[in-house]
Coordinates of C-alpha atoms in Angstrom, one line a residue:
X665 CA 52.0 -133.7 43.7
X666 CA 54.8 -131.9 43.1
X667 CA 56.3 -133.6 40.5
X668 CA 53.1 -133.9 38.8
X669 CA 53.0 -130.0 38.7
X670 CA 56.8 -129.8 37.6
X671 CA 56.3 -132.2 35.0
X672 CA 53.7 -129.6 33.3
X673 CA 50.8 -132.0 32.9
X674 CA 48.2 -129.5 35.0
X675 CA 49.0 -127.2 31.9
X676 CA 48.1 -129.6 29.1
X677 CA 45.5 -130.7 31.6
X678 CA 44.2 -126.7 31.4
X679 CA 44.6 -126.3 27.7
X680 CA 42.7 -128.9 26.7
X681 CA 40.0 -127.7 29.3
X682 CA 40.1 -124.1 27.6
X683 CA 39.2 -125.9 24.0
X684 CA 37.1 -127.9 25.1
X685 CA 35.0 -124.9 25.9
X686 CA 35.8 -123.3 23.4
X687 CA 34.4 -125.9 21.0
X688 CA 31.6 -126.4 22.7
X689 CA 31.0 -122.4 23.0
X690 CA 31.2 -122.0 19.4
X691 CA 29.0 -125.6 18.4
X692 CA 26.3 -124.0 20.9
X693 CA 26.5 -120.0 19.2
X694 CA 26.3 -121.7 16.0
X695 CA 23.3 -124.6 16.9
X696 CA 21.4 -121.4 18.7
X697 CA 21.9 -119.5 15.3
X698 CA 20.8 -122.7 13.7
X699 CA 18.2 -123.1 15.4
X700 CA 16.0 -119.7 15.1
X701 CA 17.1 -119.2 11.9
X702 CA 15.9 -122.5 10.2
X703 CA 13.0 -122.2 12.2
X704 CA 11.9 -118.8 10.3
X705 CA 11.4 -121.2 6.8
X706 CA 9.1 -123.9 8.6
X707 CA 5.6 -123.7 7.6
X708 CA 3.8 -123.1 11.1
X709 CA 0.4 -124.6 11.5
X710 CA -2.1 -121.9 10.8
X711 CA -4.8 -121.2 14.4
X712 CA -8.1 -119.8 14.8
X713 CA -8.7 -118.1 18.5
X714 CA -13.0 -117.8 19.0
X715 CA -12.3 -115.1 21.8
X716 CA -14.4 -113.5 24.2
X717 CA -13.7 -110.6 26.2
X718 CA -14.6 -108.9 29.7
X719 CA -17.7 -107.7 28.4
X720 CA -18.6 -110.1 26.4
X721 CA -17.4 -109.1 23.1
X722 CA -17.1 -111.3 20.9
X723 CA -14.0 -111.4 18.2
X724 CA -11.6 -113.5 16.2
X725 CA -8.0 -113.8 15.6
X726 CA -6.1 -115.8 12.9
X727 CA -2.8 -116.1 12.7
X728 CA 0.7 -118.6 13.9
X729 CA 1.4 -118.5 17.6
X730 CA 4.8 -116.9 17.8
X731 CA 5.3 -116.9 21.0
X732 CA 4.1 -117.9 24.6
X733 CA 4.9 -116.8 28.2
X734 CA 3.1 -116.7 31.5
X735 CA 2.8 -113.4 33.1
X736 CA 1.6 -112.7 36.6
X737 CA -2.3 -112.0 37.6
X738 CA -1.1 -109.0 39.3
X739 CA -0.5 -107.5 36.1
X740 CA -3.9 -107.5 35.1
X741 CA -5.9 -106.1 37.2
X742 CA -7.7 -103.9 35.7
X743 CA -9.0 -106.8 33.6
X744 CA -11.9 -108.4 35.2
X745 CA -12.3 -111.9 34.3
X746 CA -13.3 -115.1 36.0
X747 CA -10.0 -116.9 37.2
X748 CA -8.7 -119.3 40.2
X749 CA -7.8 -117.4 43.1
X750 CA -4.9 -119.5 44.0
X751 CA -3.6 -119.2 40.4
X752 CA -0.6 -116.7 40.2
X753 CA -0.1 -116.6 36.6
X754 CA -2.0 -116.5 33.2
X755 CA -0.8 -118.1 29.8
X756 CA -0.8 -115.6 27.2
X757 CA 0.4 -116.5 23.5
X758 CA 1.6 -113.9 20.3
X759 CA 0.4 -114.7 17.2
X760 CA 1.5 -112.8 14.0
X761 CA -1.6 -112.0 12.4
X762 CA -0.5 -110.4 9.3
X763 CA -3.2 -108.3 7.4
X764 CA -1.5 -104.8 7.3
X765 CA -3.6 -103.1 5.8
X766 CA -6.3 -104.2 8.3
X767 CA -4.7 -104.0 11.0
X768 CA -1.5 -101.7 12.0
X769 CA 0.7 -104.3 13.5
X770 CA 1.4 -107.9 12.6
X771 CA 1.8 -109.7 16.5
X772 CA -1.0 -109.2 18.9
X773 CA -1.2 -110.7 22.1
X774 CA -4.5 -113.0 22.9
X775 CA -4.9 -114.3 26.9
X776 CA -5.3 -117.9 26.9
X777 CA -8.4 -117.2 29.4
X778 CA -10.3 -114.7 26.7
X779 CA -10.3 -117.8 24.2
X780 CA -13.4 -119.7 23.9
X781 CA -12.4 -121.9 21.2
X782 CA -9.1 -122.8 19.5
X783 CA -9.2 -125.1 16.0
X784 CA -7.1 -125.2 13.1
X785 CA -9.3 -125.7 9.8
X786 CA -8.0 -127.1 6.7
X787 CA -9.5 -124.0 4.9
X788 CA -7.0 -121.4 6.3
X789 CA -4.6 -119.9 4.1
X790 CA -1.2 -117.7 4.2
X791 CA -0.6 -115.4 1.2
X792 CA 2.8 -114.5 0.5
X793 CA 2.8 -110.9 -0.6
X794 CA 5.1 -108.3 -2.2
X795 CA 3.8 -105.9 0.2
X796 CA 1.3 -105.4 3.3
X797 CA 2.9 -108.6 4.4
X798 CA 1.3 -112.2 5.0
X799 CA -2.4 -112.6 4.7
X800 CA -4.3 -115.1 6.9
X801 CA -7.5 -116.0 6.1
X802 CA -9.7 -117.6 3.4
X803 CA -10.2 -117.7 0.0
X804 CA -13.6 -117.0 -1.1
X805 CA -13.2 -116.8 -5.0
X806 CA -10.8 -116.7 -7.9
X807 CA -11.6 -114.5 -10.6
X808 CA -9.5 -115.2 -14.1
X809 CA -9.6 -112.4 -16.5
X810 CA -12.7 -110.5 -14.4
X811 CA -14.6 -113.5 -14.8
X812 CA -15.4 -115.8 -11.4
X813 CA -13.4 -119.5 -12.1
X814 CA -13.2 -122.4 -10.4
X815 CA -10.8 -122.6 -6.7
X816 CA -9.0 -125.4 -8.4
X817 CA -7.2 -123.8 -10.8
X818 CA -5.2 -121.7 -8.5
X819 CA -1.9 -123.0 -8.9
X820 CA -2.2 -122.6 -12.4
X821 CA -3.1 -119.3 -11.9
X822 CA 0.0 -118.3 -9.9
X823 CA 2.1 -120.1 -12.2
X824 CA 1.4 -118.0 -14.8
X825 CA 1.5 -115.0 -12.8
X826 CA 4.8 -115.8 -12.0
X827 CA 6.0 -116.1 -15.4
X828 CA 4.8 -112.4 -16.0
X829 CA 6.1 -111.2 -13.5
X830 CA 9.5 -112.4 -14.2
X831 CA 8.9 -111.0 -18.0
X832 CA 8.0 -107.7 -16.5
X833 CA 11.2 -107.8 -14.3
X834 CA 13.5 -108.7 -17.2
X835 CA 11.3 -105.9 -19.1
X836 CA 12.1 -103.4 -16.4
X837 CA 15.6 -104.3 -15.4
X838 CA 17.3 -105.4 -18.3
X839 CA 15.9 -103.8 -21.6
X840 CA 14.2 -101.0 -19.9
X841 CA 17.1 -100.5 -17.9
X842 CA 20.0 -101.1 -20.7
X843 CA 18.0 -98.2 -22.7
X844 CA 17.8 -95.3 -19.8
X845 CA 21.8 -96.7 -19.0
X846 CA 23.0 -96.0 -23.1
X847 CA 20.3 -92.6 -22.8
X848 CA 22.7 -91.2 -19.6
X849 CA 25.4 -92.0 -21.8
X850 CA 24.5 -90.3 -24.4
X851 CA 24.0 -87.3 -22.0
X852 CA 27.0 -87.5 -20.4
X853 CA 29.1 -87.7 -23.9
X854 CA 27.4 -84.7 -24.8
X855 CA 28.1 -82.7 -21.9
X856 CA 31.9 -84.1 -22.7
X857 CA 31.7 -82.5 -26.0
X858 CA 30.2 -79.2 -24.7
X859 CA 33.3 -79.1 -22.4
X860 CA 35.9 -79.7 -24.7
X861 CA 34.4 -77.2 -27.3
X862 CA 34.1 -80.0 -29.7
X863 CA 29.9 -80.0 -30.0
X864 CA 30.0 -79.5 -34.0
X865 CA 26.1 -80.1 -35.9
X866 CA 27.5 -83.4 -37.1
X867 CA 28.2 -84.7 -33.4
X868 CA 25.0 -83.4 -32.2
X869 CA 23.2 -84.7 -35.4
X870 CA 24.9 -88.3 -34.5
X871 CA 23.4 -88.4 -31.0
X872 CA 20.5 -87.2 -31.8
X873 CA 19.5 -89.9 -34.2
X874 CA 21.0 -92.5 -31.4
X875 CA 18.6 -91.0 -29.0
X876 CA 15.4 -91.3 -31.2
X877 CA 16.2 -94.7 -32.3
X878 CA 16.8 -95.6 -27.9
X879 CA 13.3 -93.7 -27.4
X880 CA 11.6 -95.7 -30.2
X881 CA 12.1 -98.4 -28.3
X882 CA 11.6 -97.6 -24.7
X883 CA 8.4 -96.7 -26.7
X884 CA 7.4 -100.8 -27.9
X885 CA 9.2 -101.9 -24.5
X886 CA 6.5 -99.5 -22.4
X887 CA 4.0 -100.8 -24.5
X888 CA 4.6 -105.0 -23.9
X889 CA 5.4 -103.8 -20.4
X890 CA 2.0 -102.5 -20.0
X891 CA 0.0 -104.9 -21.8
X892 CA 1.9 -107.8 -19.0
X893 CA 0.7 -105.7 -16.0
X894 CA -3.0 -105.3 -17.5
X895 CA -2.9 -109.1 -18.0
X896 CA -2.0 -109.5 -14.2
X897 CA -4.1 -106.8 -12.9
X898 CA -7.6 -108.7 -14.0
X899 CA -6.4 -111.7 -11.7
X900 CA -8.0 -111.3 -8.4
X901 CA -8.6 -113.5 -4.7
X902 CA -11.3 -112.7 -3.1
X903 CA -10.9 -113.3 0.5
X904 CA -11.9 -112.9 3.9
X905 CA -10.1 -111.6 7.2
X906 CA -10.4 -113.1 10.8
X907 CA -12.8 -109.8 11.1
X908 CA -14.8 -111.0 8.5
X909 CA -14.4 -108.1 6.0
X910 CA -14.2 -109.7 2.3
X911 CA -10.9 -107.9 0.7
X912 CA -9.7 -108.8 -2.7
X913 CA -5.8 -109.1 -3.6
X914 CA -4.5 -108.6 -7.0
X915 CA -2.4 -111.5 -8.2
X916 CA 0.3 -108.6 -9.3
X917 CA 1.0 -108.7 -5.7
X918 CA 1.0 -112.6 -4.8
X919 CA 3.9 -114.6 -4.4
X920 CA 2.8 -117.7 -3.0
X921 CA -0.3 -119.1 -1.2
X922 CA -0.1 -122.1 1.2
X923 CA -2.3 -123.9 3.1
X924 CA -0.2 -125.1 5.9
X925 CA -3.0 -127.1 8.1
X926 CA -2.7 -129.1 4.7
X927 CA 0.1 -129.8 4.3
X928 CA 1.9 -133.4 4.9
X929 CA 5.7 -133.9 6.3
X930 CA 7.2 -134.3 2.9
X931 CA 5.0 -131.3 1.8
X932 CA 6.4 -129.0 4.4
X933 CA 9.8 -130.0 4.0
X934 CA 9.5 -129.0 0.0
X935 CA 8.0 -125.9 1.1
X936 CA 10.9 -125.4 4.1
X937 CA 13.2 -126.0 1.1
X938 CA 11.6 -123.4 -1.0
X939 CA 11.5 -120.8 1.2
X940 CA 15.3 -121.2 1.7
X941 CA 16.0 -120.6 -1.4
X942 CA 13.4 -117.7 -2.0
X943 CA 15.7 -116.5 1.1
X944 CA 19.0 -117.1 -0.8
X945 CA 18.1 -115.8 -3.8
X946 CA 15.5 -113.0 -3.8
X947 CA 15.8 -109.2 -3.3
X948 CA 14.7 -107.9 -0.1
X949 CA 11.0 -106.2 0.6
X950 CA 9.5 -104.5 3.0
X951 CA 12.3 -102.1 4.5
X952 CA 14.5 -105.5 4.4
X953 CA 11.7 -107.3 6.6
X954 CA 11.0 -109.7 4.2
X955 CA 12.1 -111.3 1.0
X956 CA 15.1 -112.5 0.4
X957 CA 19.0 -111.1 1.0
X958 CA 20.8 -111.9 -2.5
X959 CA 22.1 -108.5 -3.1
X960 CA 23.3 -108.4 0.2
X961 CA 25.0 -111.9 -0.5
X962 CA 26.3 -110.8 -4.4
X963 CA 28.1 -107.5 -2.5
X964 CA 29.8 -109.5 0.2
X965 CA 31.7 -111.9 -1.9
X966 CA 32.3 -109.5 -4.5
X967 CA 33.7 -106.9 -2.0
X968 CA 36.0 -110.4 0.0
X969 CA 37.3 -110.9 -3.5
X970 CA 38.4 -107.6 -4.1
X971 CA 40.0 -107.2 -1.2
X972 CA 42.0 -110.1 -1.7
X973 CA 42.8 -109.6 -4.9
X974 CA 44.2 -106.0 -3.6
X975 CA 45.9 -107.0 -0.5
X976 CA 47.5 -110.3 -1.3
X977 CA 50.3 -109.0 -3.8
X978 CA 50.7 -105.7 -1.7
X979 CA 51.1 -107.8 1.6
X980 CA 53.2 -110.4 0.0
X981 CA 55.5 -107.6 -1.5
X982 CA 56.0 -105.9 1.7
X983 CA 56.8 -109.0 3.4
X984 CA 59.5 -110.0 0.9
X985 CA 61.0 -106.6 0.8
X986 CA 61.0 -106.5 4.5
X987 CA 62.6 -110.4 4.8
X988 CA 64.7 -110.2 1.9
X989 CA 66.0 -106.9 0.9
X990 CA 65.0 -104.7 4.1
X991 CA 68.6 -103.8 5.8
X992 CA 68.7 -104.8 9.9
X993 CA 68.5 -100.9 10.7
X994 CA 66.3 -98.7 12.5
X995 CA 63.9 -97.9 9.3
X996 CA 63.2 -101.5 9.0
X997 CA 62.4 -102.0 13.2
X998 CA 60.2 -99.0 12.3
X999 CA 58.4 -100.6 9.6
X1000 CA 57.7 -103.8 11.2
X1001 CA 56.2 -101.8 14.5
X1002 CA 54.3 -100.0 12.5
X1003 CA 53.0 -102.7 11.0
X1004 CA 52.4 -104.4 14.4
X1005 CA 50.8 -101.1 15.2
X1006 CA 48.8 -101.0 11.7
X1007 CA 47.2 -104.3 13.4
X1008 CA 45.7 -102.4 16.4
X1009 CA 43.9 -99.9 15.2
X1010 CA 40.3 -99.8 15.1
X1011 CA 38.2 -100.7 12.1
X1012 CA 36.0 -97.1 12.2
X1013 CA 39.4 -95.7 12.3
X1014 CA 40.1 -97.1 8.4
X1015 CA 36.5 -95.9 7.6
X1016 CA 37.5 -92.9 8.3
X1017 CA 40.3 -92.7 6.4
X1018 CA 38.9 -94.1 4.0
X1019 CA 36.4 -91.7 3.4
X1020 CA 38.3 -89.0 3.4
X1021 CA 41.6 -90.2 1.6
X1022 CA 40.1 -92.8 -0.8
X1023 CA 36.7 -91.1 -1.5
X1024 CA 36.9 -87.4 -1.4
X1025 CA 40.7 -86.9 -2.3
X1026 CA 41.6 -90.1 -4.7
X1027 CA 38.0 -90.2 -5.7
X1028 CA 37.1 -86.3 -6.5
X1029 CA 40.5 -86.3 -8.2
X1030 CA 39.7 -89.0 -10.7
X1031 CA 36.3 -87.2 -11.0
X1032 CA 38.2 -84.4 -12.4
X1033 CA 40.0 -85.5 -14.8
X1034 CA 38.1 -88.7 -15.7
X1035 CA 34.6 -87.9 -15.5
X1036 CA 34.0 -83.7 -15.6
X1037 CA 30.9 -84.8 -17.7
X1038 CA 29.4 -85.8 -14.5
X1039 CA 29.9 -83.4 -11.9
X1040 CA 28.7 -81.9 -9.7
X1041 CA 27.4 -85.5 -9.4
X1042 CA 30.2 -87.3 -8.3
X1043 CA 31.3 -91.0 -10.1
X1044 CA 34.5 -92.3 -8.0
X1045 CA 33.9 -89.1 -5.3
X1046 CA 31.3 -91.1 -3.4
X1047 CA 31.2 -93.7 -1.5
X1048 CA 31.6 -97.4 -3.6
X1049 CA 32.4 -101.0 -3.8
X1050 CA 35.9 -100.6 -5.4
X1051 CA 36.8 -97.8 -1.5
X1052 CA 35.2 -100.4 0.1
X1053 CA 37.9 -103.1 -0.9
X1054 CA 40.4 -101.1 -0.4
X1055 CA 39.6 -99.7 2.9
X1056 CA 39.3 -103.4 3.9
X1057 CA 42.8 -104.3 2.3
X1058 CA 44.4 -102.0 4.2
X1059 CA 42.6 -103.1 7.2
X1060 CA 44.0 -106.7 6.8
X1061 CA 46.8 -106.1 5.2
X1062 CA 49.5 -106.4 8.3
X1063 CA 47.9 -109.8 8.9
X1064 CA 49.5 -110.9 5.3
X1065 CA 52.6 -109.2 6.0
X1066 CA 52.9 -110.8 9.8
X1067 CA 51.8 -114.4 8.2
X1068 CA 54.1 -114.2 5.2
X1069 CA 57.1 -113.4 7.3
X1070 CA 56.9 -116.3 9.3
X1071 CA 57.0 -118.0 6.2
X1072 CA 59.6 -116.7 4.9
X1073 CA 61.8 -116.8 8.2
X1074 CA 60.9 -120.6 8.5
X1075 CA 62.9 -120.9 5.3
X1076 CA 66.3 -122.4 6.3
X1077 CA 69.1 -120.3 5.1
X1078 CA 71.0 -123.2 3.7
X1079 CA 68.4 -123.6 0.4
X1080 CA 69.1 -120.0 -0.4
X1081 CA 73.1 -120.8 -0.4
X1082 CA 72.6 -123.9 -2.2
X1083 CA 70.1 -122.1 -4.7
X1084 CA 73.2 -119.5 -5.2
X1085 CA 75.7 -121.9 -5.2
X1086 CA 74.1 -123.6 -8.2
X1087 CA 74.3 -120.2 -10.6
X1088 CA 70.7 -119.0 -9.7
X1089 CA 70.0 -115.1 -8.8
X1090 CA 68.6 -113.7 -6.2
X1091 CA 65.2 -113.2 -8.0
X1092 CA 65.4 -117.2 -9.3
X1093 CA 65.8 -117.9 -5.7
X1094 CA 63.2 -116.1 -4.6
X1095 CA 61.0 -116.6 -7.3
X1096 CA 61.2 -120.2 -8.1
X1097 CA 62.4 -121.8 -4.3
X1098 CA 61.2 -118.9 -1.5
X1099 CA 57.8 -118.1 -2.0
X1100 CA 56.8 -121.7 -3.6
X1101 CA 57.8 -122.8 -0.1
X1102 CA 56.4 -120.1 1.8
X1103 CA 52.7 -120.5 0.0
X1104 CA 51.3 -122.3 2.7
X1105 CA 52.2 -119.3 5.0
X1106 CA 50.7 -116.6 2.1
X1107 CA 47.7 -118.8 2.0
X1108 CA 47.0 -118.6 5.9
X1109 CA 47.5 -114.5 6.1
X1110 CA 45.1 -115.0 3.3
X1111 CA 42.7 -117.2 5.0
X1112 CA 42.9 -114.5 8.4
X1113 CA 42.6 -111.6 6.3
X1114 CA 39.2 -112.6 4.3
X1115 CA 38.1 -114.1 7.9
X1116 CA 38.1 -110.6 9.5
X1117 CA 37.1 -108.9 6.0
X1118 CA 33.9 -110.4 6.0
X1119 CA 32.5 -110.0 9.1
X1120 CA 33.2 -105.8 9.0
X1121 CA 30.9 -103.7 9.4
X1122 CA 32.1 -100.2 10.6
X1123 CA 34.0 -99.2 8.0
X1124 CA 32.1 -100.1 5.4
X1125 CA 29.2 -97.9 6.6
X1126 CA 31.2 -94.9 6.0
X1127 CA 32.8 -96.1 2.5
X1128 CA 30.8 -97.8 0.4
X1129 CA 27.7 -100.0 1.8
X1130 CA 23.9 -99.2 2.1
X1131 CA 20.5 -100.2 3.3
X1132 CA 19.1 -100.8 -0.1
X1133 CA 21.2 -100.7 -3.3
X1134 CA 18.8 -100.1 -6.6
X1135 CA 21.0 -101.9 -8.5
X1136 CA 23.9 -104.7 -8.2
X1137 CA 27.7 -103.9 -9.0
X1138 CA 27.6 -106.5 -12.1
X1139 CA 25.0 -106.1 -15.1
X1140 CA 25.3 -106.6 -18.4
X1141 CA 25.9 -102.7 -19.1
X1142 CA 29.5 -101.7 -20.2
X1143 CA 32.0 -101.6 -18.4
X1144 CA 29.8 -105.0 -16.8
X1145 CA 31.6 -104.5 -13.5
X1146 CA 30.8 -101.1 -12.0
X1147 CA 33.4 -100.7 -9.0
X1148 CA 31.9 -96.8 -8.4
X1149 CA 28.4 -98.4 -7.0
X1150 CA 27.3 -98.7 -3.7
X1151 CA 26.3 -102.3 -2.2
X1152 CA 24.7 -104.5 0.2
X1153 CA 26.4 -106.5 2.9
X1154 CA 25.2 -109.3 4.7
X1155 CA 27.1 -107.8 8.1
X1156 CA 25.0 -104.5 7.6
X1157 CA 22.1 -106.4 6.7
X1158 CA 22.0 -107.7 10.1
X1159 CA 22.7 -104.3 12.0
X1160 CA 19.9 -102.4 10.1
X1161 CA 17.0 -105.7 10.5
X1162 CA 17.9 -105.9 14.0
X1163 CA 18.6 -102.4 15.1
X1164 CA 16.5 -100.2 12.2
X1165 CA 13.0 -102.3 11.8
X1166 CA 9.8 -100.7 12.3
X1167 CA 9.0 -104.2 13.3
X1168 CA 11.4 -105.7 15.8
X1169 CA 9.3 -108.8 16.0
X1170 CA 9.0 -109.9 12.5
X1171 CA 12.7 -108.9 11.8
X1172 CA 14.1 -111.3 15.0
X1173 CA 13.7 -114.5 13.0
X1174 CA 15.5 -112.3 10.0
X1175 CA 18.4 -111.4 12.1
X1176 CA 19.4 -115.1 12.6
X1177 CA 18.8 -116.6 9.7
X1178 CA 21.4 -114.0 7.9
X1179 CA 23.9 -114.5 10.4
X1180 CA 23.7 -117.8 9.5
X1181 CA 24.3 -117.4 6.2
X1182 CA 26.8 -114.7 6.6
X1183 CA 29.1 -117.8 8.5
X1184 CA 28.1 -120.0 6.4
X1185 CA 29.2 -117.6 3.6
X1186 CA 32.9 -116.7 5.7
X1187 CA 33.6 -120.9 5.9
X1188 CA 32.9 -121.5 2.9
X1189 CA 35.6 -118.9 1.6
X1190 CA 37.7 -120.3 4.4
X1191 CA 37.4 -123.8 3.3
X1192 CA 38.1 -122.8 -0.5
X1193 CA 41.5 -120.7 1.2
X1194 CA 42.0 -123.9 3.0
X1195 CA 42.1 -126.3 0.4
X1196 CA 44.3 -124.6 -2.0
X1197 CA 46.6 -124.3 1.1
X1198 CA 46.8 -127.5 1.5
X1199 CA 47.5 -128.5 -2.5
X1200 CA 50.4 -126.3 -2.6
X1201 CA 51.6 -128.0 0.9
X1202 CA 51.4 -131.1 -0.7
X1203 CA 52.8 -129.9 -3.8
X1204 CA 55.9 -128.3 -2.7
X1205 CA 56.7 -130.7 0.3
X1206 CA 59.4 -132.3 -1.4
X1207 CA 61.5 -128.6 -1.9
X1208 CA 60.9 -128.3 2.0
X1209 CA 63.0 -131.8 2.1

């Protein structure tokens, strides 16, 4: 026994135990993950509850069971109700009912006992809607054009719909938008000319003839953009609520209509499919509730890419100065504790500084001589995308300088004498044997520092991200890339569902399925990292030889 524990076999033995938990710990956060957040895109069968209370009363309730649980008979006493003596609990199920505007909240709970009859008709339906959430119910008629058609020609209905509303959207956003953008302009520049003294009749003449022409037409686009939402506005469903009121729902506000009891395997897996990428690729409703999380998606890779962009030649710099050119004295062991030290400090702590170095003092400053047009509204003086990446470069950027190090110091010495020997400078050396070499080791700070970028949070709330941004960094307005706008992020995203909602319930399904793609989002940039690691490996193993 004793030999086996000096031979150090109990410590492999142990190692590979501690992987092997880890492994499995991380296979089972990310199949739990999986596994409610996929769940959220299924469509659930579609239930009708004939209930039947204490007294009597009858009522209805339409909706997906959500949930179930049993709860203890205790806990209801005060309900009178017929029920085995000897039982000690009592199935009770939530169903989201949907139907805001009926009812206040969109779960209820129903006691399995109240229900006198449970079926699941063909007819039921689940409306998709830009607000006021899902309705449940059925449809009762389809009117086209204020005139009552036929229930068959729904889907073309809502294909059409769909197609004006994506006209009205590249109405608003684009052409309406490009106008009011060059109109601001226009302000602005003649605010700069009032400044500088330089506002003669010609300028003012100038601009004044480019504002007209930009207000002639936002004028025609107005006009096409009403004449779209009049078209949509005389498409109505009639339908009727598990109350039996008959409500009707403007197609303006319908995004999709299902009938789930319907609805074959392959059907459902089209739909499951659908809704993924309605998910991926659509802009959040409904205090970020519902809809989908691209803006949240676009301002997380942008903001990585940044980052890296930022903090891989600053990192690499430091490291080679440090390696290379950085005297054995006590200002270097200074610089390397304090990068060791740089490492330790907490995130909220760069938000911090952030904020008030990057945003109010670098920031305001560039406002000032940049931008005096604009202020007192600030341009770079406010939190944005471009403080964001910074923050979050200075954040990772010891992990660059550590990794690239190692790289370097790997390096034997004898390839920088040969290298030397053979007539090359110091900079040839370095430039053209060192770093080539040390890649792989760039690559990996690279890899850690975008690892720990995008999963941030903290000090990005302070510097640059937001619940809801109106608008994404990148449109087709000059300068196209607008680094002084605030942004979404898929790490917030899941802070504010899961901590902010009005509606815990509804938002829990939310909460996993954007983690989910916030991992998948931080692998996939991994892998990407990963790979070109590996081709420069491969491509510079023979100078390693």
């Amino acid at each position: 026994m004793n030999n086996w524990f000096r031979s150090g076999s109990p410590w492999v033995w142990m190692s590979a135990a501690g992987v092997t938990i880890s492994l499995i710990s991380v296979v089972g956060l990310l199949l739990l993950i999986a596994s409610n957040g996929l769940s959220y895109f299924w469509p659930s069968q579609l239930h009708q509850f004939d209930m039947a209370d204490t007294y009597g009363k009858e009522s209805r309730v339409i909706g997906e069971i959500y949930d179930r649980e049993r709860i203890p008979v205790k806990q209801l006493s005060n309900i009178d109700f017929d029920i085995d003596p000897n039982q000690e609990t009592v199935e009770r199920l939530l169903i989201k009912t949907g139907n805001r505007e009926l009812v206040s909240l969109d779960f209820r709970w129903i006691l399995v006992p109240h229900v006198t009859k449970q079926s699941q008709p063909e007819e039921l339906v689940v409306i998709e809607r830009r607000s006021n959430g899902n309705f449940y119910g059925y449809i009762e008629q389809v009117v086209l054009d204020g005139k009552p058609v036929d229930i068959s020609k729904l889907d073309e209905l809502l294909e059409r719909v769909n197609d004006f509303q994506d006209e009205i959207s590249d109405l608003q956003k684009t052409d309406i938008g490009a106008i009011n953008y060059q109109l601001e302009r226009l302000r602005l520049k003649t605010r700069k000319h009032e400044l500088e003294e330089t506002l003669t009749e010609e300028v003012k003449a100038d601009i004044a003839a480019q504002e007209k022409a930009l207000k002639d037409e936002y004028v025609g686009l107005e006009a096409n953009l009403m004449a779209l939402r009049d078209k949509v506005s005389r498409d109505k469903l009639m339908v009727r609520s598990m109350g039996g009121e008959l409500d009707e729902i403007s197609f303006e506000n319908i995004l999709n209509v299902t009938y789930n009891n319907k609805l074959g395997f392959g059907s459902k897996v089209a739909t499951f499919l659908g809704n993924i990428a309605g998910f991926i690729g659509d802009e959040p409703r409904e205090a970020n509730t519902e809809g989908g999380v691209f803006p949240a998606i676009f301002g997380t890779v942008l903001m990585v890419l940044l980052m890296t962009v930022i903090v891989s030649p600053f990192g690499v710099i430091a490291a080679i100065y440090l390696h290379e050119y950085a005297g054995k004295n006590a200002l270097t062991k200074l610089l390397r504790i304090a990068v060791i030290n740089l490492a330790g400090v907490p995130s909220i702590v760069y938000g911090v500084f952030g904020l008030g170095f990057f945003v109010y003092m670098v920031g305001g400053s560039l406002d000032q001589l940049f931008y005096p047009e604009t202020l007192p509204s600030p341009t770079f003086g406010t939190p944005g995308v471009l403080w964001s990446a910074i923050t979050l470069a200075i954040l990772t950027l010891p992990v660059v300088i550590v990794s690239t190090e190692e790289g370097l110091a790997r390096i034997p010495a004898s390839m920088r004498h040969g290298s030397l020997a053979l007539g090359a400078t110091k900079a040839e050396t370095l430039w053209r044997i060192i770093l080539p070499i040390a890649s792989p080791a760039i690559m990996t700070g690279i890899i850690l520092a975008i690892a720990r970028a995008a999963g941030e949070v903290a000090p990005l709330m302070l510097v640059g991200v937001v619940k809801m941004a109106p608008t994404l960094p990148l449109d087709g307005n000059f300068p196209f890339l607008h680094l002084d706008r605030k942004f979404m992020h898929l790490g917030f995203h899941i802070y504010d569902v899961g901590f902010q909602s009005p509606n815990v319930e509804a938002a829990r399904p939310l909460v996993y399925a954007t983690a989910l793609l916030l991992v998948t989002i931080i692998v996939a940039l991994n892998m990407t990292a990963v790979s070109i690691r590996n081709r420069l490996r491969e491509k510079y193993r023979a100078l390693e030889h």
